[in-house]
């Protein structure tokens, strides 16, 4: 089944990020408010990112935060199409060698140019086993990596990555890779980090370096300001962002329990809730409030049970497991009706969803 995308926002809350008059804060962990006249948005999240640097952002919240601070090669539009970001284009003629052409003129927040050397450095950094990156597996299609995404011990440069010029590089895969797979796993997942900041850090210390803990040099719409574990992540606007300075001065992601997210939406202590951070049982009560509005969209994620057919090789056993799951009850009781029942992992938000129309639940075994 797929969970419907639902985000809740509090309308008319104070621009400085202070609670509405007459309310009390439920957590002493909130970041300081923005200076008078500057706009800030406080977003409630329920997952602590733990890390906020691209080589090690191993949970969804960490990935989303690092993507705000570091531009991916390609981004995804509201229509779920890949669009240019740090790279102006990614092309291939044989689906083995991909040419990545970066946009010129994008700068790091310290004024240095973002170049192909940075992207190549990042690829070599993440895939080096001495670093111990937790996201290397996304790059295991690249020639010179093992199934883990890491290079063999003793290797310092990827065999499949080559510089063409200051703003162009090629990435060669072990075998043909679909455009969508390369764009999703490499071009979208990879966020380039600054070589000039990290090049002198011993590889084994990268994930504990000052930059890893406080990545103050970035190129995204917002820049790192502060991370307090279990409390909040604060970001400030990047005035030199390549698409133009953000209209907000500060973005605060406040780490709360689901109950606190609902309560602070009601009181105006937070301005919006990250999708999935409000319990389904709280939706109706919040939506009944005049200052709360919802932003709904087609599902983009699926809750599914994957069975290893080699381990469970009895077809009837798999069919029995499939039929034993009361999907309607899960949608009604656990998801509050905010989910759809379907027989494929492809969600209605995908342009390929129509290919699976008519697929029945009992066909999957």
C-alpha positions as CSV (number, residue, x, y, z in Angstrom):
1,X,0.0,0.0,0.0
2,X,1.1,3.6,-0.5
3,X,0.8,6.4,2.0
4,X,-0.7,9.6,0.8
5,X,1.6,12.6,0.9
6,X,0.1,15.1,3.4
7,X,1.9,18.2,4.8
8,X,0.2,20.5,7.3
9,X,1.0,24.2,7.6
10,X,-0.1,26.8,10.2
11,X,-1.3,30.0,8.5
12,X,-0.6,33.4,10.0
13,X,2.1,32.4,12.5
14,X,4.6,35.0,13.6
15,X,7.4,35.6,11.0
16,X,10.1,35.7,13.6
17,X,9.4,32.1,14.7
18,X,8.0,33.0,18.1
19,X,5.0,31.2,19.6
20,X,1.6,32.9,19.1
21,X,0.6,35.2,22.0
22,X,-0.8,33.4,25.0
23,X,0.9,30.1,24.3
24,X,3.7,28.2,26.0
25,X,6.4,26.3,24.3
26,X,6.4,22.5,24.9
27,X,10.1,22.1,24.3
28,X,13.1,24.2,25.5
29,X,15.0,22.9,22.4
30,X,13.7,25.4,19.9
31,X,16.2,27.6,18.0
32,X,16.5,31.3,18.6
33,X,14.1,33.4,16.6
34,X,15.1,35.4,13.6
35,X,16.0,39.1,14.0
36,X,13.1,41.5,13.8
37,X,12.0,42.0,10.2
38,X,13.5,38.8,8.9
39,X,11.4,35.8,7.9
40,X,11.9,32.4,9.5
41,X,10.0,29.2,9.1
42,X,9.9,26.5,11.8
43,X,9.3,22.9,10.5
44,X,8.4,20.1,12.8
45,X,10.3,16.8,12.1
46,X,10.2,13.6,14.1
47,X,13.5,12.0,12.9
48,X,16.8,13.2,14.2
49,X,19.1,13.5,11.2
50,X,22.1,12.5,13.4
51,X,24.4,13.8,10.6
52,X,24.0,16.6,8.1
53,X,26.8,16.0,5.7
54,X,26.5,14.4,2.2
55,X,29.0,11.5,2.6
56,X,27.1,10.1,5.6
57,X,23.4,11.2,5.4
58,X,22.0,7.7,6.0
59,X,18.4,8.5,6.9
60,X,15.7,10.4,4.9
61,X,15.7,13.5,7.1
62,X,19.5,13.8,6.9
63,X,19.3,13.4,3.1
64,X,16.7,16.1,2.7
65,X,18.6,18.6,4.9
66,X,21.9,18.0,3.1
67,X,20.1,18.5,-0.2
68,X,19.1,21.9,0.9
69,X,22.7,22.8,1.7
70,X,24.4,21.0,-1.2
71,X,23.0,21.1,-4.7
72,X,22.5,17.6,-6.3
73,X,23.7,17.1,-9.9
74,X,20.1,16.7,-11.0
75,X,16.9,17.5,-9.0
76,X,13.4,16.2,-9.2
77,X,10.5,18.5,-10.2
78,X,7.0,18.5,-8.8
79,X,6.1,16.4,-11.8
80,X,8.7,13.8,-10.8
81,X,10.9,14.6,-13.8
82,X,14.7,15.0,-13.5
83,X,15.7,18.6,-14.0
84,X,19.1,20.4,-14.1
85,X,20.6,21.5,-10.9
86,X,24.4,21.6,-10.3
87,X,24.7,19.8,-13.7
88,X,23.1,21.4,-16.7
89,X,22.8,18.0,-18.4
90,X,23.6,14.3,-18.0
91,X,23.8,12.4,-21.3
92,X,24.8,9.0,-22.6
93,X,24.9,7.3,-26.0
94,X,25.4,3.7,-24.7
95,X,24.0,3.7,-21.2
96,X,27.5,2.7,-20.0
97,X,29.4,6.0,-20.1
98,X,27.5,9.1,-18.9
99,X,28.8,12.6,-19.5
100,X,28.0,15.2,-16.8
101,X,28.3,18.8,-17.7
102,X,28.2,21.2,-14.8
103,X,26.7,24.7,-14.8
104,X,29.3,27.4,-14.8
105,X,29.3,30.2,-12.3
106,X,28.0,28.3,-9.3
107,X,30.1,29.1,-6.2
108,X,30.7,27.8,-2.8
109,X,29.6,30.1,0.0
110,X,33.3,31.1,0.6
111,X,33.6,32.4,-3.0
112,X,35.4,29.4,-4.6
113,X,34.0,28.1,-7.9
114,X,32.2,24.7,-7.9
115,X,34.0,22.6,-10.6
116,X,34.3,19.1,-11.9
117,X,37.3,18.6,-9.6
118,X,34.9,18.9,-6.6
119,X,32.5,16.3,-8.0
120,X,35.3,13.9,-8.9
121,X,36.7,14.4,-5.4
122,X,33.3,13.7,-3.9
123,X,32.9,10.4,-5.9
124,X,36.3,9.2,-4.8
125,X,35.7,10.3,-1.2
126,X,32.4,8.4,-0.8
127,X,33.6,5.2,-2.4
128,X,36.9,5.1,-0.5
129,X,36.6,2.4,2.2
130,X,38.9,4.3,4.5
131,X,36.2,7.0,4.8
132,X,33.4,4.5,5.7
133,X,30.6,6.4,4.0
134,X,27.2,4.9,4.6
135,X,25.8,6.0,1.2
136,X,28.4,4.4,-1.1
137,X,26.1,1.6,-2.1
138,X,24.2,4.0,-4.4
139,X,27.3,4.3,-6.5
140,X,28.0,0.6,-6.9
141,X,27.2,0.8,-10.6
142,X,30.4,2.7,-11.3
143,X,33.3,0.9,-12.8
144,X,36.0,0.4,-10.1
145,X,33.5,-0.2,-7.2
146,X,32.6,-3.4,-5.5
147,X,29.0,-4.4,-4.6
148,X,29.2,-2.3,-1.5
149,X,30.0,0.8,-3.5
150,X,33.4,1.0,-2.1
151,X,36.6,0.7,-4.1
152,X,39.0,-2.2,-3.3
153,X,41.4,-1.5,-0.4
154,X,44.4,0.5,-1.5
155,X,42.6,2.2,-4.4
156,X,42.3,6.0,-4.2
157,X,40.6,6.9,-7.6
158,X,37.7,5.4,-9.4
159,X,38.6,3.7,-12.6
160,X,35.2,4.8,-14.1
161,X,35.5,8.5,-13.5
162,X,37.4,10.9,-15.7
163,X,37.8,14.7,-16.0
164,X,37.1,16.2,-19.5
165,X,37.5,19.8,-18.6
166,X,36.8,22.1,-15.6
167,X,33.1,21.7,-15.9
168,X,32.7,18.2,-17.5
169,X,33.4,14.7,-16.3
170,X,32.4,11.2,-17.5
171,X,31.2,8.3,-15.3
172,X,31.6,4.8,-16.8
173,X,29.4,2.0,-15.4
174,X,30.3,-1.7,-15.1
175,X,27.4,-2.6,-17.5
176,X,24.5,-0.8,-19.2
177,X,22.4,1.1,-16.7
178,X,19.0,2.6,-17.4
179,X,18.9,6.4,-17.6
180,X,16.4,6.6,-14.7
181,X,18.6,4.4,-12.5
182,X,21.7,6.4,-13.1
183,X,19.9,9.7,-12.6
184,X,18.3,8.5,-9.4
185,X,21.2,6.7,-7.8
186,X,24.1,8.9,-8.9
187,X,22.9,12.3,-10.3
188,X,20.1,12.8,-7.7
189,X,21.7,11.1,-4.7
190,X,25.2,12.7,-5.1
191,X,25.8,16.1,-3.5
192,X,29.2,17.5,-4.3
193,X,31.3,18.7,-1.4
194,X,34.2,21.3,-1.5
195,X,37.5,19.7,-2.3
196,X,39.4,22.7,-1.1
197,X,37.9,22.3,2.4
198,X,38.4,18.5,2.8
199,X,41.4,17.6,0.6
200,X,43.9,17.8,3.5
201,X,41.7,15.8,6.0
202,X,43.0,12.3,6.6
203,X,40.5,9.9,5.0
204,X,39.8,8.0,8.2
205,X,38.9,11.3,9.9
206,X,36.6,12.7,7.3
207,X,33.3,11.7,9.0
208,X,34.5,13.2,12.3
209,X,36.0,16.3,10.8
210,X,35.0,19.8,11.6
211,X,33.3,20.0,8.2
212,X,31.3,16.8,8.8
213,X,30.1,18.0,12.1
214,X,29.6,21.6,11.0
215,X,29.4,21.9,7.2
216,X,29.5,25.7,7.0
217,X,30.8,25.8,3.4
218,X,27.9,24.9,1.0
219,X,26.3,25.9,-2.3
220,X,22.6,25.3,-1.7
221,X,19.7,27.6,-1.0
222,X,20.4,27.5,2.7
223,X,23.7,27.2,4.6
224,X,24.4,25.4,7.9
225,X,24.2,27.4,11.0
226,X,23.7,25.0,13.9
227,X,22.7,21.4,14.7
228,X,21.8,20.4,18.3
229,X,21.2,16.6,18.5
230,X,17.7,15.8,19.5
231,X,16.7,19.5,19.4
232,X,17.0,21.3,16.1
233,X,18.8,22.1,12.9
234,X,19.1,25.7,11.9
235,X,19.9,26.9,8.4
236,X,20.5,30.5,7.1
237,X,19.8,31.8,3.6
238,X,22.6,31.7,1.0
239,X,22.6,35.2,-0.5
240,X,24.7,33.9,-3.4
241,X,22.5,30.9,-4.3
242,X,22.6,30.4,-8.1
243,X,18.8,30.7,-8.4
244,X,18.8,33.9,-6.3
245,X,18.7,34.5,-2.6
246,X,15.8,32.8,-0.7
247,X,13.0,34.9,0.5
248,X,13.4,33.4,4.0
249,X,16.2,34.5,6.2
250,X,16.2,31.2,8.2
251,X,14.9,27.7,8.1
252,X,14.6,25.8,11.4
253,X,13.9,22.1,11.6
254,X,12.7,21.4,15.1
255,X,13.0,17.8,16.3
256,X,9.9,16.7,18.2
257,X,7.7,13.8,19.0
258,X,4.6,13.3,16.7
259,X,2.4,14.5,19.6
260,X,4.5,17.6,20.0
261,X,4.3,18.3,16.3
262,X,0.5,18.3,16.4
263,X,0.4,20.4,19.5
264,X,2.9,23.0,18.2
265,X,1.0,23.3,14.9
266,X,-2.1,24.1,16.9
267,X,-0.3,26.7,19.1
268,X,1.7,28.2,16.2
269,X,5.1,27.3,17.7
270,X,5.9,25.6,14.4
271,X,4.8,26.7,10.9
272,X,4.5,23.4,9.2
273,X,5.0,19.7,9.7
274,X,7.2,17.6,7.5
275,X,5.2,14.9,5.6
276,X,4.7,11.9,7.8
277,X,5.5,13.6,11.1
278,X,1.9,13.9,12.2
279,X,0.0,10.8,13.5
280,X,-3.0,10.0,11.2
281,X,-5.3,10.2,14.3
282,X,-4.5,13.9,14.7
283,X,-5.2,14.9,11.1
284,X,-9.0,15.6,11.4
285,X,-8.6,17.6,14.5
286,X,-5.9,19.8,13.0
287,X,-7.7,20.2,9.7
288,X,-10.7,21.5,11.6
289,X,-8.7,24.4,12.9
290,X,-9.1,27.6,10.9
291,X,-5.4,28.4,10.8
292,X,-4.3,25.0,9.6
293,X,-4.3,24.0,5.9
294,X,-3.1,20.8,4.3
295,X,-1.1,20.3,1.2
296,X,-1.9,16.9,-0.3
297,X,-0.3,15.0,-3.2
298,X,-0.2,11.7,-4.9
299,X,1.7,9.0,-2.9
300,X,5.4,8.8,-3.5
301,X,6.3,6.0,-1.1
302,X,5.1,2.4,-0.5
303,X,4.8,0.2,2.5
304,X,5.5,-3.3,1.4
305,X,6.6,-6.8,2.5
306,X,9.3,-8.3,0.4
307,X,9.6,-12.1,0.4
308,X,12.7,-14.0,-0.7
309,X,11.3,-16.7,-3.0
310,X,14.4,-18.8,-2.6
311,X,13.9,-18.9,1.2
312,X,10.1,-19.2,1.0
313,X,9.9,-21.4,-2.1
314,X,6.3,-22.7,-1.5
315,X,4.0,-20.7,-3.7
316,X,1.0,-21.5,-1.6
317,X,2.8,-20.3,1.5
318,X,3.5,-17.0,-0.2
319,X,-0.1,-16.7,-1.3
320,X,-1.3,-17.4,2.2
321,X,0.9,-14.7,3.6
322,X,-0.4,-12.3,1.0
323,X,-4.0,-13.1,1.7
324,X,-3.6,-13.0,5.4
325,X,-2.7,-9.3,5.5
326,X,-5.8,-7.2,6.1
327,X,-4.8,-4.2,4.1
328,X,-8.2,-2.4,4.5
329,X,-7.8,-2.7,8.3
330,X,-4.3,-1.2,8.2
331,X,-5.5,1.7,6.0
332,X,-8.5,2.3,8.3
333,X,-7.0,1.9,11.7
334,X,-3.3,2.7,11.3
335,X,-3.3,5.2,8.5
336,X,-6.6,6.9,9.3
337,X,-7.7,6.4,5.7
338,X,-4.8,8.3,4.3
339,X,-3.4,5.5,2.1
340,X,-4.3,3.5,-1.0
341,X,-4.3,-0.3,-1.5
342,X,-2.4,-1.4,-4.6
343,X,-0.5,-4.4,-6.0
344,X,2.6,-2.7,-7.2
345,X,5.5,-0.7,-5.7
346,X,5.0,1.9,-8.5
347,X,2.8,4.8,-7.0
348,X,0.2,6.9,-8.7
349,X,2.7,9.8,-8.7
350,X,4.8,7.9,-11.2
351,X,4.3,8.3,-15.0
352,X,4.7,4.6,-15.2
353,X,1.8,3.8,-12.9
354,X,-0.6,3.2,-15.8
355,X,1.5,0.3,-17.0
356,X,0.3,-1.7,-13.9
357,X,-3.4,-0.9,-14.2
358,X,-5.5,-3.9,-13.4
359,X,-2.8,-5.8,-11.6
360,X,-4.5,-7.8,-8.9
361,X,-3.1,-8.3,-5.3
362,X,-3.1,-12.1,-5.6
363,X,-0.9,-12.1,-8.7
364,X,2.2,-11.0,-6.8
365,X,3.0,-14.4,-5.5
